[in-house]
Amino acid sequence: MDASPERPPDLASQPLTRLKGVGEAFARRLERLGLVTVQDLLFHLPLRYEDRTRVRPLGSLRHGDTAVVEGEVEVADVVFGRRRSLLVRINDGTGFLTLRFFYFTGAQKTALTRGARLRCYGEVRQGPHALEMVHPEYRKVAADAPIPVEDRLTPVYPVTEGVTQARLRGLVDQVLPRLEQEAVAELLPLELLRRYRLPPLAAALAYVHRPPPDAPLEELAAGRHPAQQRLAFEELLAHQVSLRQLRAVVRARRAPVLGGDGALRRRFLEGLPFTLTGAQARVNGEIAADLGQPHPMLRLVQGDVGSGKTVVAAAAVLAAVEGGRQAAVMAPTELLAEQHFRNFSAWLEPLGVACAWLSGRLKGKAREAVIAAMADGTARVVVGTHALFQAEVRFADLGLVVVDEQHRFGVHQRLALHEKGKRGRLSPHQLIMTATPIPRTLAQTAYADLDVSVIDELPPGRTPVTTVVVPDTRREEVMERVRAVCREGRQAYWVCTLIEESEALQCQAAEETHRQLVESFPDLRVGLVHGRMKPAEKEAAMAAFQAGGTQLLVATTVIEVGVDVPNATLMIIENAERLGLAQLHQLRGRVGRGAAASHCVLMYHAPLTGTARERLQVLRDSGDGFLIARKDLEIRGPGELLGTRQTGMLNFRIADVLRDRPLLDRVARAAGDLLARHPDRAAPLVRRWLGDGTRYGGV
Ligand code: ADP
Ligand code: MG
């Protein structure tokens, strides 16, 4: 049995102009709220509710209540205090309340005279002498002709200029009765509704728009009411289905089978000064198995900072080379791309594999030469920034794209990469490396289009980084530590942060700190690296630090990802309270890369908020990236963690990944079921929640 819609999903195709009172001009304003069809309006849900279903006795009011009250005016006076105001005292026999108006007309004043009966709605607060409502909504009522109260909770919708609550409520009121007859299509299969005890769509929508007076307000405010959860479930399901469909599209394409006889990889691994960890070996195996398939791999490798993702990427690259194909390795910053290039050249050139380097700043003849080498296939491995996939760049026979620190990309960017690397009928394999550990449930929501491998083991011999949290008033002590560490022949980072997103200001701060530290440490060689330096200067500064030429490196957060200098054992982070936990964990991961004991000093500027203190403590007490990510998720929500501000990923209308985490497993299973058993529902479901798809993971 199945709840297949008998009628066509009418409301999805009806423009809002079909409603009474919606002309072209008003329709355009509604469009600014994303409302185009009648169905959109139904899915435009209240932010909160007001209870106007009963008149509260004045004697029962408390500070902070929001209530409907009614009473008779006893006195009305204009008083001249700090601000002129009209004070109106009403009484209902149980108590009294003052209404305060800072702005009022003569007519208002005349109307609000002794004996008038008023129905008011507003928030109650403690005034100088008694409880007050400031600028309440009010209307005059006749004692002998009582006006009814609302019979439902009053919804408060997200609105925009030119679209008032009242008009939106009016529109919804027009549409709700039609839910009964025309019914928006129920897209969730009946067996699913039953299994998870979800209310049907029409009932859920009617409830959230107009909850009954006895509705559990707290549950509604928290978004945990079954009616809301049912909608969140459907939305999460739509996203999940859409990602799986994208994945299916890509997986249906053909890709070159890569691998060869493995001789190159063996030589590479034997040449390393260490053996792979169990986790690295396992993930290598997973990747090799994917690359051996005639369909594109779509694999995300998650591994904590320092877990050794680069070698795993290199092994994959060699598999491509052995399979007779080119590989491209893309990093998010020039700095990181340069470092990868150095690593890959050092590893691969001795094996006879030619590596090339391409970034936006490579110009003129050098650039032409690299582009030519990529196009004619002499460059087997190309490392670079996103410049690798610019319009004029062509690969001869690209078989694999490796993307490092993927969390900055959305799903559509992943797809674009894919298209770009396509050649003839063959698509490249894709390997994505990220150091931002994402809790499993969240990963399966955000990355449902990918297979996930986890490197859940650090190379042996690492000593955990000891972390301390100190106020910046102890800066002198911190500087003493820097001196001591450098005296032992070790190196240190000093990271400057600013709350401003402005890169220019960050760089200024780093320059200023650099100047001070050079002055304070006349006997130390102090380097500086920030995003505004010329690339050659930046490179020179990094190279000097890597070679031990400079002992202390002052930097902005540009060094966040990937930089690898095992001799550095001290990390100072200024204004640590301003950064996300995941980012701090990344920064801290720059030390503790060798056998020596390492330290991280999180300096903060007092006073700390409770949350800030809690967050820094998490970092102090744990070195486990997954645990830290989970805590960060709990404390701050998923946006920061996934870098979704940039990618627009996981921008849900109703669902909240954190709140709805208990649903995610079920949603994943339901998505599989739906695609297998009711494939016809997938398209309308995705359209309902994601529109044409640009909202999701767009750039
Ligand atoms: P990340 O996962 O953060 O990108 P890297 O790939 O930069 O980590 O590796 C961190 C450091 O650990 C590098 O110096 C690398 O050479 C080293 N390394 C990687 N794998 C191992 C291993 N199995 N044993 C010892 N050291 C390793
Ligand atoms: Mg790395």
Short mmCIF file of N, CA and C and ligand atoms in Angstrom, two decimals, residues 272-278 280 303-312 339-340 343 347 404-405 433-435 455 458-460 462 561-566 586 589-590 593-594, ligand 1:
data_model
loop_
_atom_site.label_atom_id
_atom_site.label_comp_id
_atom_site.label_asym_id
_atom_site.label_seq_id
_atom_site.Cartn_x
_atom_site.Cartn_y
_atom_site.Cartn_z
N LEU A 272 60.62 5.56 1.55
CA LEU A 272 60.25 6.46 2.64
C LEU A 272 61.03 6.11 3.91
N PRO A 273 61.34 7.11 4.72
CA PRO A 273 62.10 6.84 5.96
C PRO A 273 61.23 6.22 7.05
N PHE A 274 59.98 5.90 6.73
CA PHE A 274 59.11 5.29 7.75
C PHE A 274 58.20 4.29 7.06
N THR A 275 57.55 3.46 7.85
CA THR A 275 56.54 2.59 7.26
C THR A 275 55.17 3.21 7.51
N LEU A 276 54.23 2.87 6.64
CA LEU A 276 52.89 3.44 6.78
C LEU A 276 52.23 2.96 8.06
N THR A 277 51.39 3.80 8.61
CA THR A 277 50.58 3.34 9.73
C THR A 277 49.52 2.38 9.18
N GLY A 278 48.91 1.61 10.08
CA GLY A 278 47.86 0.69 9.66
C GLY A 278 46.75 1.43 8.94
N GLN A 280 46.90 4.32 7.32
CA GLN A 280 47.34 4.77 5.99
C GLN A 280 47.28 3.61 5.00
N GLY A 303 41.42 12.89 7.80
CA GLY A 303 42.47 12.47 8.71
C GLY A 303 42.89 13.67 9.53
N ASP A 304 43.06 13.45 10.79
CA ASP A 304 43.43 14.53 11.68
C ASP A 304 44.74 15.16 11.19
N VAL A 305 45.00 16.37 11.65
CA VAL A 305 46.26 17.02 11.30
C VAL A 305 47.42 16.12 11.65
N GLY A 306 48.35 15.96 10.73
CA GLY A 306 49.54 15.17 11.01
C GLY A 306 49.35 13.68 10.87
N SER A 307 48.17 13.25 10.41
CA SER A 307 47.94 11.82 10.28
C SER A 307 48.63 11.25 9.04
N GLY A 308 49.19 12.11 8.22
CA GLY A 308 49.96 11.64 7.07
C GLY A 308 49.12 11.42 5.82
N LYS A 309 48.33 12.42 5.48
CA LYS A 309 47.50 12.30 4.28
C LYS A 309 48.30 12.47 3.00
N THR A 310 49.41 13.23 3.09
CA THR A 310 50.15 13.54 1.87
C THR A 310 50.72 12.28 1.21
N VAL A 311 51.27 11.39 2.03
CA VAL A 311 51.81 10.14 1.45
C VAL A 311 50.71 9.33 0.79
N VAL A 312 49.55 9.34 1.40
CA VAL A 312 48.42 8.60 0.83
C VAL A 312 48.05 9.20 -0.53
N GLN A 339 54.30 23.82 -1.02
CA GLN A 339 54.82 22.77 -0.16
C GLN A 339 54.55 21.38 -0.76
N HIS A 340 53.34 21.20 -1.27
CA HIS A 340 53.04 19.92 -1.91
C HIS A 340 53.96 19.69 -3.10
N ASN A 343 57.23 18.49 -1.85
CA ASN A 343 57.13 17.10 -1.42
C ASN A 343 57.04 16.13 -2.59
N TRP A 347 59.70 13.25 -3.85
CA TRP A 347 59.34 11.84 -3.83
C TRP A 347 59.32 11.22 -5.23
N ASP A 404 43.20 18.89 -1.96
CA ASP A 404 43.56 18.91 -0.55
C ASP A 404 42.72 19.95 0.18
N GLU A 405 42.36 19.64 1.41
CA GLU A 405 41.60 20.56 2.27
C GLU A 405 40.28 20.96 1.61
N MET A 433 40.96 15.35 0.17
CA MET A 433 41.60 15.17 1.47
C MET A 433 41.16 16.29 2.38
N THR A 434 40.70 15.96 3.56
CA THR A 434 40.39 17.04 4.48
C THR A 434 40.89 16.74 5.88
N ALA A 435 41.38 17.80 6.52
CA ALA A 435 41.88 17.67 7.89
C ALA A 435 40.84 18.13 8.88
N ILE A 455 41.59 8.20 8.16
CA ILE A 455 42.90 7.83 8.72
C ILE A 455 42.83 8.15 10.20
N LEU A 458 47.59 8.21 14.31
CA LEU A 458 48.72 9.08 14.02
C LEU A 458 49.98 8.23 13.90
N PRO A 459 50.97 8.69 13.11
CA PRO A 459 52.24 7.96 13.05
C PRO A 459 52.81 7.80 14.45
N PRO A 460 53.52 6.71 14.68
CA PRO A 460 54.04 6.46 16.03
C PRO A 460 55.14 7.47 16.39
N ARG A 462 54.92 10.18 18.05
CA ARG A 462 54.53 11.57 18.29
C ARG A 462 54.22 11.75 19.77
N VAL A 561 46.83 25.62 7.31
CA VAL A 561 46.75 24.29 6.72
C VAL A 561 48.07 23.78 6.19
N GLY A 562 48.38 22.58 6.59
CA GLY A 562 49.39 21.83 5.86
C GLY A 562 50.86 22.07 6.12
N VAL A 563 51.24 23.27 6.57
CA VAL A 563 52.68 23.54 6.67
C VAL A 563 53.35 22.54 7.61
N ASP A 564 54.47 22.02 7.18
CA ASP A 564 55.09 20.91 7.89
C ASP A 564 56.56 21.19 8.21
N VAL A 565 56.86 21.59 9.44
CA VAL A 565 58.24 21.81 9.89
C VAL A 565 58.43 21.06 11.21
N PRO A 566 58.92 19.82 11.13
CA PRO A 566 58.96 18.97 12.34
C PRO A 566 59.80 19.56 13.48
N GLN A 586 43.80 22.95 13.91
CA GLN A 586 44.65 22.96 12.71
C GLN A 586 45.96 23.68 12.99
N GLY A 589 48.21 21.88 15.12
CA GLY A 589 48.77 20.73 14.41
C GLY A 589 50.07 21.04 13.69
N ARG A 590 50.45 22.32 13.62
CA ARG A 590 51.74 22.67 13.00
C ARG A 590 52.89 22.22 13.88
N ARG A 593 55.05 17.52 15.34
CA ARG A 593 55.23 16.72 14.12
C ARG A 593 56.50 15.90 14.19
N GLY A 594 57.33 16.15 15.20
CA GLY A 594 58.53 15.34 15.36
C GLY A 594 58.43 14.57 16.65
P1 ADP B 1 48.59 15.79 7.16
O1 ADP B 1 47.72 14.60 7.30
O2 ADP B 1 48.34 16.80 8.22
O3 ADP B 1 48.58 16.37 5.77
P2 ADP B 1 51.29 15.20 6.49
O4 ADP B 1 50.99 14.38 5.32
O5 ADP B 1 51.80 16.57 6.27
O6 ADP B 1 50.04 15.27 7.47
O7 ADP B 1 52.28 14.40 7.41
C1 ADP B 1 52.79 14.92 8.62
C2 ADP B 1 54.20 14.44 8.87
O8 ADP B 1 54.19 13.08 9.21
C3 ADP B 1 55.10 14.58 7.65
O9 ADP B 1 56.36 15.01 8.09
C4 ADP B 1 55.16 13.16 7.12
O10 ADP B 1 56.35 12.91 6.42
C5 ADP B 1 55.10 12.35 8.39
N1 ADP B 1 54.55 11.01 8.23
C6 ADP B 1 53.53 10.64 7.43
N2 ADP B 1 53.25 9.33 7.56
C7 ADP B 1 54.12 8.85 8.48
C8 ADP B 1 54.34 7.56 9.07
N3 ADP B 1 53.62 6.50 8.72
N4 ADP B 1 55.31 7.45 10.01
C9 ADP B 1 56.04 8.54 10.37
N5 ADP B 1 55.89 9.76 9.85
C10 ADP B 1 54.94 9.94 8.93
#
